[in-house]
Coordinates of C-alpha atoms and ligand atoms in Angstrom, one line a residue:
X1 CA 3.0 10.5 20.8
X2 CA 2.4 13.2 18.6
X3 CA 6.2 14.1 18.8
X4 CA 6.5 10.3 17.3
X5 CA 3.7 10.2 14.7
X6 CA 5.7 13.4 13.2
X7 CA 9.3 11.8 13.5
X8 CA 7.4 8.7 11.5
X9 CA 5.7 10.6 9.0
X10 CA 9.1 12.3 8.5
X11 CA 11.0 9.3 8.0
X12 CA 8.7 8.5 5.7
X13 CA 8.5 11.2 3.2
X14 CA 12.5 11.0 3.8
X15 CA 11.9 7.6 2.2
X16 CA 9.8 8.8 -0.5
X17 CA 11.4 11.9 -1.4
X18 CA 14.5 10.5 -2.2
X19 CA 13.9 7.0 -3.9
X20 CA 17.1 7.1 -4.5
X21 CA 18.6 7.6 -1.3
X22 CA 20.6 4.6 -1.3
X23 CA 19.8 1.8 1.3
X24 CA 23.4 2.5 2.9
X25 CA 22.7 6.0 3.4
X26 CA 19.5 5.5 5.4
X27 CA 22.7 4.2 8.8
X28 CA 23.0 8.6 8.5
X29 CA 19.7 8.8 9.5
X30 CA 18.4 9.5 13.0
X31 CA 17.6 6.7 15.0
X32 CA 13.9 6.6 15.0
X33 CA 14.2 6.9 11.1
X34 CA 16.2 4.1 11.2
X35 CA 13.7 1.9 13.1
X36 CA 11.2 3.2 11.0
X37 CA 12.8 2.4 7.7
X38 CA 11.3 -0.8 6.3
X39 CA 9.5 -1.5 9.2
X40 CA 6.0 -0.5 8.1
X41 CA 2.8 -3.4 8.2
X42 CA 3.6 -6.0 5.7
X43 CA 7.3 -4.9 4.7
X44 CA 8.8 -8.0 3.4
X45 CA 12.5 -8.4 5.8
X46 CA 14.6 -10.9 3.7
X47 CA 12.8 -10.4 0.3
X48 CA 13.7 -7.3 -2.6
X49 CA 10.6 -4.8 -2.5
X50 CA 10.7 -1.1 -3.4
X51 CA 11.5 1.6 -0.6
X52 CA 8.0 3.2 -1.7
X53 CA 5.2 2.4 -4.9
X54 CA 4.2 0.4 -7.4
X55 CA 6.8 -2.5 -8.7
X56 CA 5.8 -5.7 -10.8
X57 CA 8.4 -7.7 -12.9
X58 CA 12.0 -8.0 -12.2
X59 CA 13.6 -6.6 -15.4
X60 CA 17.4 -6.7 -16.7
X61 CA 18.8 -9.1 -14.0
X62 CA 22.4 -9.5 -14.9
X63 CA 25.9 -10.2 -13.1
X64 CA 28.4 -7.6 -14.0
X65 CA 32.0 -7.2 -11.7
X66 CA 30.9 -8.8 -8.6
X67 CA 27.2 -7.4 -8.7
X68 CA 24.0 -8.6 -9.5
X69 CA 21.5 -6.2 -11.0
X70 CA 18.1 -6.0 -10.5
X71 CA 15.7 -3.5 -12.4
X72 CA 12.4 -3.9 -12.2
X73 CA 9.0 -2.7 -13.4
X74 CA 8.3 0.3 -11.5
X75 CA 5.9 3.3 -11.5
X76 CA 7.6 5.6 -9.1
X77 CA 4.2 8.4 -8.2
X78 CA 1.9 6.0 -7.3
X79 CA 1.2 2.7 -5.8
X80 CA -0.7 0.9 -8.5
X81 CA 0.7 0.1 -11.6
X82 CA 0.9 3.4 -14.3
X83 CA 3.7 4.5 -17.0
X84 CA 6.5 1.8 -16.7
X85 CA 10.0 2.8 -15.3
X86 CA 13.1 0.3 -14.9
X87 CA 13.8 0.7 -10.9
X88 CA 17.4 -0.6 -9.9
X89 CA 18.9 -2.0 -7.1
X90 CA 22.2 -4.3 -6.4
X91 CA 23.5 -6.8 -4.6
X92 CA 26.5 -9.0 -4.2
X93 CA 25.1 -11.8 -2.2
X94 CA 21.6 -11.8 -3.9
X95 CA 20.4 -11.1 -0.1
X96 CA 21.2 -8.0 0.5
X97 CA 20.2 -5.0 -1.8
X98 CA 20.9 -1.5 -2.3
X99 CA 18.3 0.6 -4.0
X100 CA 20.0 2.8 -7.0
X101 CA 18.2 5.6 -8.8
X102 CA 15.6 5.0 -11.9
X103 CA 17.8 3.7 -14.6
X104 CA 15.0 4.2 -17.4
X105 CA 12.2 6.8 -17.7
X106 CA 9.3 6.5 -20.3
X107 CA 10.1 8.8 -23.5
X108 CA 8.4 9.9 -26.7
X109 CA 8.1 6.2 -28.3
X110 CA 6.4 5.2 -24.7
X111 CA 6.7 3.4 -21.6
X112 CA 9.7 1.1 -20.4
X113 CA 8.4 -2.6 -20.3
X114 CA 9.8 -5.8 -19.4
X115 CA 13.5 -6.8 -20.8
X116 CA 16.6 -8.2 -20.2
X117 CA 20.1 -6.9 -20.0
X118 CA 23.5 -8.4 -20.9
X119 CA 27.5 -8.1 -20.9
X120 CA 28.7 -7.0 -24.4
X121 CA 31.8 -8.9 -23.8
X122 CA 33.2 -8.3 -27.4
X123 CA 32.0 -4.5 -27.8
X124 CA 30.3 -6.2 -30.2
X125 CA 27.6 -3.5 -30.6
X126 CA 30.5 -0.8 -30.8
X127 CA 28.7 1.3 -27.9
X128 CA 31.6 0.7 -25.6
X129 CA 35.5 -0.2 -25.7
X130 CA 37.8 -3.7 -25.9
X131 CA 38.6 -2.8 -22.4
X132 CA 35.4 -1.3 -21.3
X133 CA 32.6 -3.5 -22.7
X134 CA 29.0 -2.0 -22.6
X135 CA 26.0 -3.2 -20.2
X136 CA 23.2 -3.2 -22.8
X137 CA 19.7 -3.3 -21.8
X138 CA 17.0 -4.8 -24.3
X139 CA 13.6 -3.3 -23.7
X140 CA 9.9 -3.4 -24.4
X141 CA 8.7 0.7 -25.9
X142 CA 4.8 0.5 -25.1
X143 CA 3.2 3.5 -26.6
X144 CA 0.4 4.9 -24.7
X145 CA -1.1 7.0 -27.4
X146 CA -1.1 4.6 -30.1
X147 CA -2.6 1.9 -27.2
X148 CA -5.6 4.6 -27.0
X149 CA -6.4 5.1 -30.8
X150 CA -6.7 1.5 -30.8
X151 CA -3.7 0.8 -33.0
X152 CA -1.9 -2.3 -33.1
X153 CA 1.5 -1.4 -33.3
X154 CA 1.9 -0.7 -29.8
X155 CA 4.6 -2.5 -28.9
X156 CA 8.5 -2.7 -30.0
X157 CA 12.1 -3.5 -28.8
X158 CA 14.6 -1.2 -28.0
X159 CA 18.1 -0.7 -26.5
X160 CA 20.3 1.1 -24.3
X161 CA 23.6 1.2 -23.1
X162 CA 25.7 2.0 -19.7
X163 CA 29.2 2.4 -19.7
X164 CA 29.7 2.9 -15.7
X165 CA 28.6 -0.4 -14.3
X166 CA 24.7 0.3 -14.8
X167 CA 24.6 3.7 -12.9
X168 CA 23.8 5.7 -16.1
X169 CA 21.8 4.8 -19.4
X170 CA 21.6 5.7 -22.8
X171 CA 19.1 4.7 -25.0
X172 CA 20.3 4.1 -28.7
X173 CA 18.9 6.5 -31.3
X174 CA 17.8 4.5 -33.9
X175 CA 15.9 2.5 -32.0
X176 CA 13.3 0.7 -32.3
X177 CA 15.7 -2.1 -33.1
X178 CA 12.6 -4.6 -33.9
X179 CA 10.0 -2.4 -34.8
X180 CA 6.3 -4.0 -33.9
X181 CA 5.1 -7.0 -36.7
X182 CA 1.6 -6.6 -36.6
X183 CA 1.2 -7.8 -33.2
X184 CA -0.8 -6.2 -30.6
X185 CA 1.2 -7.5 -27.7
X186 CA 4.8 -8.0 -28.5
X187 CA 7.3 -7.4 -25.9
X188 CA 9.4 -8.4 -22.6
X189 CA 12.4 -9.3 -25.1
X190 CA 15.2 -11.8 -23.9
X191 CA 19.0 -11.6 -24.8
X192 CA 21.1 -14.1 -24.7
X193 CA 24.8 -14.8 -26.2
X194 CA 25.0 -18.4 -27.4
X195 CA 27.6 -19.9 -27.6
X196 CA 27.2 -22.6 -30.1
X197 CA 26.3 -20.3 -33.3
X198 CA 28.5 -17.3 -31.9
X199 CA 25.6 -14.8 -31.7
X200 CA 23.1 -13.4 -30.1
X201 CA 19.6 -14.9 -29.4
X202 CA 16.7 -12.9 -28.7
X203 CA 13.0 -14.1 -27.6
X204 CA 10.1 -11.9 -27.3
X205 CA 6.3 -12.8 -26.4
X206 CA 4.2 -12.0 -29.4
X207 CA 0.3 -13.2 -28.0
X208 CA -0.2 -16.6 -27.8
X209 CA 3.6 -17.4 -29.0
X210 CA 7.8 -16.5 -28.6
X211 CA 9.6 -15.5 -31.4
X212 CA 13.3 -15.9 -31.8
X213 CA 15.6 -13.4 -33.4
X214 CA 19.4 -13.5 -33.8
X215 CA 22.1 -10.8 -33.9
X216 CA 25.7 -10.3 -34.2
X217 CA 25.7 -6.9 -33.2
X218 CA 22.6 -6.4 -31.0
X219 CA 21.2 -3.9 -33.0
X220 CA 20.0 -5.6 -36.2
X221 CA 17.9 -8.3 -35.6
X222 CA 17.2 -11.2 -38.1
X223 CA 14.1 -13.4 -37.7
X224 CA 14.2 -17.3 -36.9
X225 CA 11.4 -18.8 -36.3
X226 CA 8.2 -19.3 -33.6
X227 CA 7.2 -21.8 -31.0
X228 CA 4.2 -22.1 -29.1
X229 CA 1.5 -22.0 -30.8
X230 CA 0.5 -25.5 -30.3
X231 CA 2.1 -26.4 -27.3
X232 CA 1.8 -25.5 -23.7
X233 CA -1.3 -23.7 -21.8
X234 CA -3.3 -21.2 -23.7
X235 CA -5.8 -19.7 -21.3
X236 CA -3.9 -15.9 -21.3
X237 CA -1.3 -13.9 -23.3
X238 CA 2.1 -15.1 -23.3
X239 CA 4.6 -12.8 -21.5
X240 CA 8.3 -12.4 -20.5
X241 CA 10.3 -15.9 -21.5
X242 CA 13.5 -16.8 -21.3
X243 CA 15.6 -19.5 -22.9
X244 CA 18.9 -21.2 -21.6
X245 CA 20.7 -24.1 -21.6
X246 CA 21.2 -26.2 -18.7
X247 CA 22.7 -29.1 -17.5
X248 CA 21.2 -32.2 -16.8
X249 CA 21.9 -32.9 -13.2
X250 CA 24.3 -35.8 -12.4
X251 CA 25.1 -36.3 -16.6
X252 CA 27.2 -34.5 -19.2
X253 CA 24.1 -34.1 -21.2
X254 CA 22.7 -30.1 -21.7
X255 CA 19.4 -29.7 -22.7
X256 CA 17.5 -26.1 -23.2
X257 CA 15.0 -24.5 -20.9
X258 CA 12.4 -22.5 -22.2
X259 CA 10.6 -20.2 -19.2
X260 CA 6.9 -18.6 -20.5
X261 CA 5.2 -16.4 -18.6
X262 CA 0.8 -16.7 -18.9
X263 CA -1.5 -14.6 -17.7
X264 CA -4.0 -16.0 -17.1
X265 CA -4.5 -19.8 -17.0
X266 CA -2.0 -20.7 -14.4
X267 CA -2.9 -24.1 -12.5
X268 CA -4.6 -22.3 -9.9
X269 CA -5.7 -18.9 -11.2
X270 CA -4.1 -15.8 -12.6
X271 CA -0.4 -15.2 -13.7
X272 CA 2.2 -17.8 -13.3
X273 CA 5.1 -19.3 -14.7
X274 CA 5.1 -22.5 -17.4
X275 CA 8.4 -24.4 -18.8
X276 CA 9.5 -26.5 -21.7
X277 CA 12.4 -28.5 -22.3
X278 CA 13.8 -29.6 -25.3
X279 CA 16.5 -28.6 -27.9
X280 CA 18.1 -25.0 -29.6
X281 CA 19.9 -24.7 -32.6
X282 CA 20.2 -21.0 -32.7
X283 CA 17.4 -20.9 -35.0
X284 CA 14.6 -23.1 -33.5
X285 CA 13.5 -24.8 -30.6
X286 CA 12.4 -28.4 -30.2
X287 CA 10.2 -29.1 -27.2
X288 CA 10.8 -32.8 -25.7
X289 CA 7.1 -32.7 -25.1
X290 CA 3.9 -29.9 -26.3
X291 CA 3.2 -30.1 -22.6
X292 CA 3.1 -27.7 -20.0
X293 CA 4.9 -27.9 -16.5
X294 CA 4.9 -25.4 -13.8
X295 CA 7.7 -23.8 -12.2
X296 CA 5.8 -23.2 -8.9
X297 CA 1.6 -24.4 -8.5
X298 CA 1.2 -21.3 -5.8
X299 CA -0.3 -18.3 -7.2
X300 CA 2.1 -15.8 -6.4
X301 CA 5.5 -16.1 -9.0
X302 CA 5.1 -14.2 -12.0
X303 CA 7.4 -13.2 -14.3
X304 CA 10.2 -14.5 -14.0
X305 CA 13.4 -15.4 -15.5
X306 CA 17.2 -15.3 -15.0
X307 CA 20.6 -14.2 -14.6
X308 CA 22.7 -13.2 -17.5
X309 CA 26.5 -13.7 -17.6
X310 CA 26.7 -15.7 -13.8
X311 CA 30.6 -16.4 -14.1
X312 CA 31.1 -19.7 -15.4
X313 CA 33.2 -20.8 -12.2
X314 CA 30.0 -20.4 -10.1
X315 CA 27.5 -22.5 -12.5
X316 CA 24.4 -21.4 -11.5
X317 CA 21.0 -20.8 -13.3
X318 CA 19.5 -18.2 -11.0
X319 CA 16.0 -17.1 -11.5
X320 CA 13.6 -14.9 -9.1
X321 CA 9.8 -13.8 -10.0
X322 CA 7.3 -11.1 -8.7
X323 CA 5.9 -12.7 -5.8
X324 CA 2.3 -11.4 -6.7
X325 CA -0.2 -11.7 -9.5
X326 CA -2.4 -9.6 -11.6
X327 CA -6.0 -11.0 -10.0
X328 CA -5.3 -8.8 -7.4
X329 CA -1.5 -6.8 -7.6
X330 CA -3.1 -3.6 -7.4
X331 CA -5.6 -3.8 -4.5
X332 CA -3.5 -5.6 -2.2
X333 CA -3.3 -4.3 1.5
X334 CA 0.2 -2.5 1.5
X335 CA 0.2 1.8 2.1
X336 CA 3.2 2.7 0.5
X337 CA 5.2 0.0 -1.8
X338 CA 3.2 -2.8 -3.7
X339 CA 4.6 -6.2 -4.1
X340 CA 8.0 -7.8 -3.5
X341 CA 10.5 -10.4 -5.6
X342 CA 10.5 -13.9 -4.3
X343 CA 13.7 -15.4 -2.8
X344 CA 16.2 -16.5 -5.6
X345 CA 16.4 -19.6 -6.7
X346 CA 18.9 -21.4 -8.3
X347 CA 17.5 -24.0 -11.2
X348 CA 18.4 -27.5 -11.4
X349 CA 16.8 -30.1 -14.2
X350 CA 16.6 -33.5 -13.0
X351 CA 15.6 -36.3 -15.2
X352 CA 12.5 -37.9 -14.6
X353 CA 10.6 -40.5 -15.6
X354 CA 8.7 -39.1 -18.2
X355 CA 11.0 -36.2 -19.2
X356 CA 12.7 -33.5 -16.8
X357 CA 11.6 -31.2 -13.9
X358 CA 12.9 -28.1 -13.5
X359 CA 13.3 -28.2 -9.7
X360 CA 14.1 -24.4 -8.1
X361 CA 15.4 -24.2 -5.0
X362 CA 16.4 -21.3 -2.6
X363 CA 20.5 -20.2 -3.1
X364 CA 22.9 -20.8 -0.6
X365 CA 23.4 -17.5 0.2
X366 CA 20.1 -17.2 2.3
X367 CA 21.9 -19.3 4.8
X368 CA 24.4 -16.2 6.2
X369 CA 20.9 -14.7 7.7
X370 CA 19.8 -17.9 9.3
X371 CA 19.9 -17.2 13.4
X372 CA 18.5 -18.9 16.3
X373 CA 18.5 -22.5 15.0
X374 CA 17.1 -25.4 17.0
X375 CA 16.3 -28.9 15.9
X376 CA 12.9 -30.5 16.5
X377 CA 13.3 -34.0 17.7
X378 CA 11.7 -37.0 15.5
X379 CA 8.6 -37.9 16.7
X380 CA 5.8 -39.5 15.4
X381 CA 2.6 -36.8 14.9
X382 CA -0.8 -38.1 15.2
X383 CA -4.0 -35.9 15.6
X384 CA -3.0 -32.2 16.2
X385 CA 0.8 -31.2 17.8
X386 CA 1.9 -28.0 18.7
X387 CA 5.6 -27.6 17.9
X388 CA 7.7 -25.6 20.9
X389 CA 9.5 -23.0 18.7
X390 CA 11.5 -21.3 21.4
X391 CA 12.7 -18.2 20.7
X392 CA 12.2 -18.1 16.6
X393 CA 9.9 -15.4 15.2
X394 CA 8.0 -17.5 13.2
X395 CA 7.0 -14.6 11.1
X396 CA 10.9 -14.1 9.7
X397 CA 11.9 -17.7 9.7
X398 CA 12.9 -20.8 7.5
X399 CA 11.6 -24.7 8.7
X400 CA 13.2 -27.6 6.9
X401 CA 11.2 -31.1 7.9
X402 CA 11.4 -34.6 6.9
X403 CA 8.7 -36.8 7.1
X404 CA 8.8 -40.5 6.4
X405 CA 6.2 -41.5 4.7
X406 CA 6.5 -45.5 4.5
X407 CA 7.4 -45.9 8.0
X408 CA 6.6 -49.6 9.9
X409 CA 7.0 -48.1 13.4
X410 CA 3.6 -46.7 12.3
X411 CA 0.3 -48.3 13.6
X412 CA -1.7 -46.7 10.7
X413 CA -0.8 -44.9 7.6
X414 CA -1.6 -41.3 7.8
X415 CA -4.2 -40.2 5.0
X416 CA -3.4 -36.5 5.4
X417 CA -0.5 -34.2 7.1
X418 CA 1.1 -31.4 7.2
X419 CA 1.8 -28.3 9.2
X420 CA -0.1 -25.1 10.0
X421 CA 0.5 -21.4 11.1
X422 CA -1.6 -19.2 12.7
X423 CA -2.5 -16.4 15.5
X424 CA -3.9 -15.1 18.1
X425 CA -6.6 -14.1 16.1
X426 CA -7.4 -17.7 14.4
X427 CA -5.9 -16.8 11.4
X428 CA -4.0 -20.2 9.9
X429 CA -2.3 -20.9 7.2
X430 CA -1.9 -24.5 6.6
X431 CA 0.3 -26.9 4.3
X432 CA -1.1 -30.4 3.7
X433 CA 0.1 -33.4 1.6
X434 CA -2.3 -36.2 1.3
X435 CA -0.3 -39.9 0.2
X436 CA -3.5 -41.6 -0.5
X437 CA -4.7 -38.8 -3.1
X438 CA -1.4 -37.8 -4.2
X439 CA -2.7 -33.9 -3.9
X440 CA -0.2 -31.4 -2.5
X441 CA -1.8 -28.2 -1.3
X442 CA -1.5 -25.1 1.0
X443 CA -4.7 -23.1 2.6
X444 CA -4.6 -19.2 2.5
X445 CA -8.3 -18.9 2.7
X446 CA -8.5 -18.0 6.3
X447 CA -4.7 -17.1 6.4
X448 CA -5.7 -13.6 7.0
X449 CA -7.4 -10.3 5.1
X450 CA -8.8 -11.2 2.0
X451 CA -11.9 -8.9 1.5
X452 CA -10.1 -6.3 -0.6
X453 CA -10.2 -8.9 -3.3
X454 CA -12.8 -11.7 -4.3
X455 CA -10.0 -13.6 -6.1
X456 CA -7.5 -13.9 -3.1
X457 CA -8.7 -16.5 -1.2
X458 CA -7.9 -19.6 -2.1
X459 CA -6.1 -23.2 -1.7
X460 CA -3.6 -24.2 -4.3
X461 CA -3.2 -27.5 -5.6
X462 CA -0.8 -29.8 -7.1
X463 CA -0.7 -33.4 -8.3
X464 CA 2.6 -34.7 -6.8
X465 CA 3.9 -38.3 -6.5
X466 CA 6.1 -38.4 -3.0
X467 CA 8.6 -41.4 -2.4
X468 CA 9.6 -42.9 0.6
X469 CA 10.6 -39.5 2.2
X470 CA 9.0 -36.3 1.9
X471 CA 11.1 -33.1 2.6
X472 CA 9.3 -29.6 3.3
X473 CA 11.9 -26.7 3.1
X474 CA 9.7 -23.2 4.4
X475 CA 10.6 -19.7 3.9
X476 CA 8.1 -17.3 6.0
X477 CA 8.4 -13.5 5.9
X478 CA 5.9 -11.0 6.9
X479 CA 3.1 -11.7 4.1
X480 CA 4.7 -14.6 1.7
X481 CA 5.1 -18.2 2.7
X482 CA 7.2 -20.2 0.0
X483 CA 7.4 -24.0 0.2
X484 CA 9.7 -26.1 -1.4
X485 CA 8.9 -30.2 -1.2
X486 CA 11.6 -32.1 -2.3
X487 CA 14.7 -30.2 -3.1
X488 CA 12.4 -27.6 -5.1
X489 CA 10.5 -30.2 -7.4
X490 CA 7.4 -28.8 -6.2
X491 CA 7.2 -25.4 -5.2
X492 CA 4.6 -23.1 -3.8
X493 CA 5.0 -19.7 -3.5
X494 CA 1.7 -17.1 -2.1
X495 CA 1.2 -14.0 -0.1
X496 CA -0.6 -13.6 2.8
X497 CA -2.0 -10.8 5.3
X498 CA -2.3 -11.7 8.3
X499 CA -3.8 -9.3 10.9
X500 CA -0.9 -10.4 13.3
X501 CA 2.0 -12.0 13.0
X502 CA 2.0 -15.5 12.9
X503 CA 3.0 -17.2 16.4
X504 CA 2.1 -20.9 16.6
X505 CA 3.4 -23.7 14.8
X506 CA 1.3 -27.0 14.3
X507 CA 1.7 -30.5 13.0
X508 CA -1.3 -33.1 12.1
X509 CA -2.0 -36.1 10.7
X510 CA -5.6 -37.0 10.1
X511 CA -7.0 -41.1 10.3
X512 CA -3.2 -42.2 11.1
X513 CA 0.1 -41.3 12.1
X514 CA 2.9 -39.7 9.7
X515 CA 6.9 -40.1 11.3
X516 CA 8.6 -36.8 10.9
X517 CA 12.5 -38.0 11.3
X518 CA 14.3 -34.6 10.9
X519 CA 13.1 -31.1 11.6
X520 CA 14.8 -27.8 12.2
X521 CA 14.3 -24.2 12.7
X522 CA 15.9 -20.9 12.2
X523 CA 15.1 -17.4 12.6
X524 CA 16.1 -14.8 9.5
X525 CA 17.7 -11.6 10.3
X526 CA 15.9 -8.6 8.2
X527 CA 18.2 -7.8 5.4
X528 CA 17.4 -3.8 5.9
X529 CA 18.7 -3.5 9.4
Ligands
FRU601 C1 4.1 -8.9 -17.1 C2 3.9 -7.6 -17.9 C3 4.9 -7.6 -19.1 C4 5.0 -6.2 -19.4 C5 5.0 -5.6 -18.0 C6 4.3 -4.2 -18.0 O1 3.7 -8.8 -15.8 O2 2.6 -7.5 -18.3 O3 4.4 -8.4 -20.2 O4 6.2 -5.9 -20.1 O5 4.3 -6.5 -17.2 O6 4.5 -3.6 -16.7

């Protein structure tokens, strides 16, 4: 036993000694280090999280040579959050991910906040060659020292450049490139190269509004204009946005996506992610409507944004958040790391009746580690059912039902369903949808620990108008549960600590009958093994 508890506490420091051992390395390892690795209380298997400390925001995601890039907010000597790193890690199925060594370290002007990276295709900013163009990283500096005088000018943007695939970075040395404008918060920049006007755009969150900048060179920057003021929610700063165009699905027509981060006034408390669609000029942006809509009513998706420079041949809009949020990011129950990325997701933008939804919606990829599928045969639930999952750990799986909600074979129409998960200890998580009320809404409050903060316990709402069929596409790792109804129109993302694994799978309906006509279920294979 003892012999064990040594071998374990080895691994570990193994793991924290060398953050950036890289994830391949760890097969060199002894065998017990290898069962050890990633397999502590909590450790997210098919989701990014950091082999050890603090990480919030995914920084600087962009596709470069057959791999995607993720950086990330990360404070590498403790596990709450403290002076801002970038963290990398790559992957070239978005599934799989090897951790890299710290690609940015604080300096003199201050800590490295949230950014955005991009291809320099042209060499436009001269730090690279026609043959090898530059990776350049746009950054947030946020000084400390001037933070604790009180000053304002806290915040500005900077750059750096990597001419080796992202390995190693160099900042630029005039930089600030836009020095702070009066504004106490004024970061998480966004680059992208558009197209239409031939130059670059840049967004940054100034407050309570973005600002958009535009370059040829992407180190002078010239002002355009602001948006936000008057439109969208308003009950927290504005952070990290992004801005894109996209197309709408099944026409020729493109319209733009604007993503803003808020924290906090998200629909159910905390940080979470708002959108706007409308039109982009290169110098301004038109919102269709002042109104905000949610990427995802569950309280755990901060942060996030998307790929740069996806090959054109693949399409996609790919976006991934911080599955956690800053009511309680610091104190939850994790030892070693805190907080993981959500899945990815790629972004489609259906037209709706009143406008568009930006539906998101897990990519493809996540398929390769499905395992152990069965189907579930269509039935009609009444009351309470316990669904026979065979041999899927329920705890590392994916569920895709269909329920029909208008069905005749029916004697009465259900007023609530849903399904639940819980354990041996009681714990249950549950996921309801209630036709009569048109409310959507998932149940962590007794899903598991929840004393370490008063804010964590809670059950997340949405208004949501189902048709005829209602489809309920589950992702559930070892403390997340993310729910996507209806191809990703409505999504619901939240973490969870449950004292033991969840085990049991139920289905109800209360005051009537609901027909679920397709359901199946898969295991997920841990992406660390
Ligand atoms: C969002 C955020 C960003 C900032 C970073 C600091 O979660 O507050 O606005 O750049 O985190 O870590």
């Amino acid at each position: 036993m003892r012999i064990k508890n040594y071998l374990s506490i080895l691994a570990i420091s193994i793991v924290i000694i060398l953050p950036a051992c890289k994830q391949k390395e760890s097969k060199d390892l002894g065998k017990e280090e290898v069962e050890n690795y990633y397999s502590e209380k909590y450790r997210p298997q098919f989701h990014f999280s950091p082999e050890a400390n603090w990480m919030n925001d995914p920084n600087g995601m962009v596709y470069y040579e057959g791999e995607y890039h993720l950086f990330y907010q990360y404070y590498p000597d403790s596990t709450v959050w403290g002076p801002m790193h970038w963290g990398h890690a790559i992957s070239t199925d978005l599934v799989h991910w090897e951790h890299l060594p710290i690609a940015l370290y604080p300096d003199s002007l201050g800590y490295i906040f949230s950014g955005s990276a991009v291809v320099d295709w042209n060499n436009a900013s001269g730090f690279g060659t026609d043959e090898n163009p530059p990776l350049i990283a746009i950054y947030t500096y946020h000084n400390p020292d001037i933070a604790k005088a009180g000053g304002t000018d806290v915040e500005s943007q900077a750059i750096a450049y990597s001419l080796d695939k992202g390995r190693s970075w160099i900042k630029y040395d005039e930089n600030p490139v836009i020095p702070n404008d009066g504004n106490r918060d004024f970061r998480d920049p966004n680059v992208i190269w558009n197209e239409d006007i031939q130059k670059w755009n840049l967004l940054l969150s100034a407050h309570d509004h973005v600002q958009i900048y535009s370059s040829d060179n992407l180190k002078e920057w010239q002002y355009e204009s602001d948006f936000g003021i008057d439109a969208g929610g308003h009950g927290g700063v504005w952070e990290c946005p992004d801005l894109f165009p996209l197309q709408v699905e099944g026409t020729d027509n493109t319209k733009w996506v604007l993503i803003v981060n808020i924290n906090p006034g998200g629909p159910n408390g905390g940080s979470a992610t708002q959108y706007f669609v409308g039109d982009f000029d290169g110098h301004k942006f038109i919102a269709d409507s002042k109104k905000t809509s949610w990427i995802d009513y569950g309280r755990d998706n901060y942060a996030g944004v998307t790929w740069s420079d996806i090959p054109k041949e693949d399409g996609r809009r790919i976006f991934l958040g911080w599955m956690s949020n800053w009511d309680y990011a610091n104190v939850v129950p994790t030892e070693k790391w805190r907080s993981a990325m959500t899945i990815p997701r790629k972004l489609n933008l259906q037209k709706a009746n009143d406008g568009f939804v930006l539906a998101s919606f897990p990519v493809d990829e996540l398929k390769n580690i499905r395992t152990d599928e069965f189907e579930i045969p269509a039935q009609d639930i009444s009351e309470r059912v316990e669904i026979n999952t065979r041999s899927v750990q329920l705890n590392r799986s994916e569920m895709d039902f269909t329920f029909q909600l208008n069905s005749n074979s029916l004697s009465g129409a259900t007023e609530e369903f849903g399904l639940a998960l819980s354990n041996n200890k009681g714990e249950i998580f549950e996921i309801k949808y209630s036709p009569e009320t048109q409310t959507f809404y998932i149940d962590r409050t007794k899903a598991g620990l929840n004393s370490f903060s008063d804010k964590f316990a809670s059950k997340s709402i949405a208004n949501y108008k189902a048709g005829d069929n209602m489809e309920i596409r589950v992702f559930v790792d070892e403390a997340s549960i993310e729910v996507f109804v209806d191809g990703g129109k409505l999504v619901m993302t939240e973490i969870v600590f449950p004292s033991e694994p969840y085990s049991t799978l139920e289905m109800f309906s209360t005051n009537g009958a609901i027909k679920l006509s397709s359901g199946k279920l898969w295991s997920l294979n841990s992406v660390w093994e």
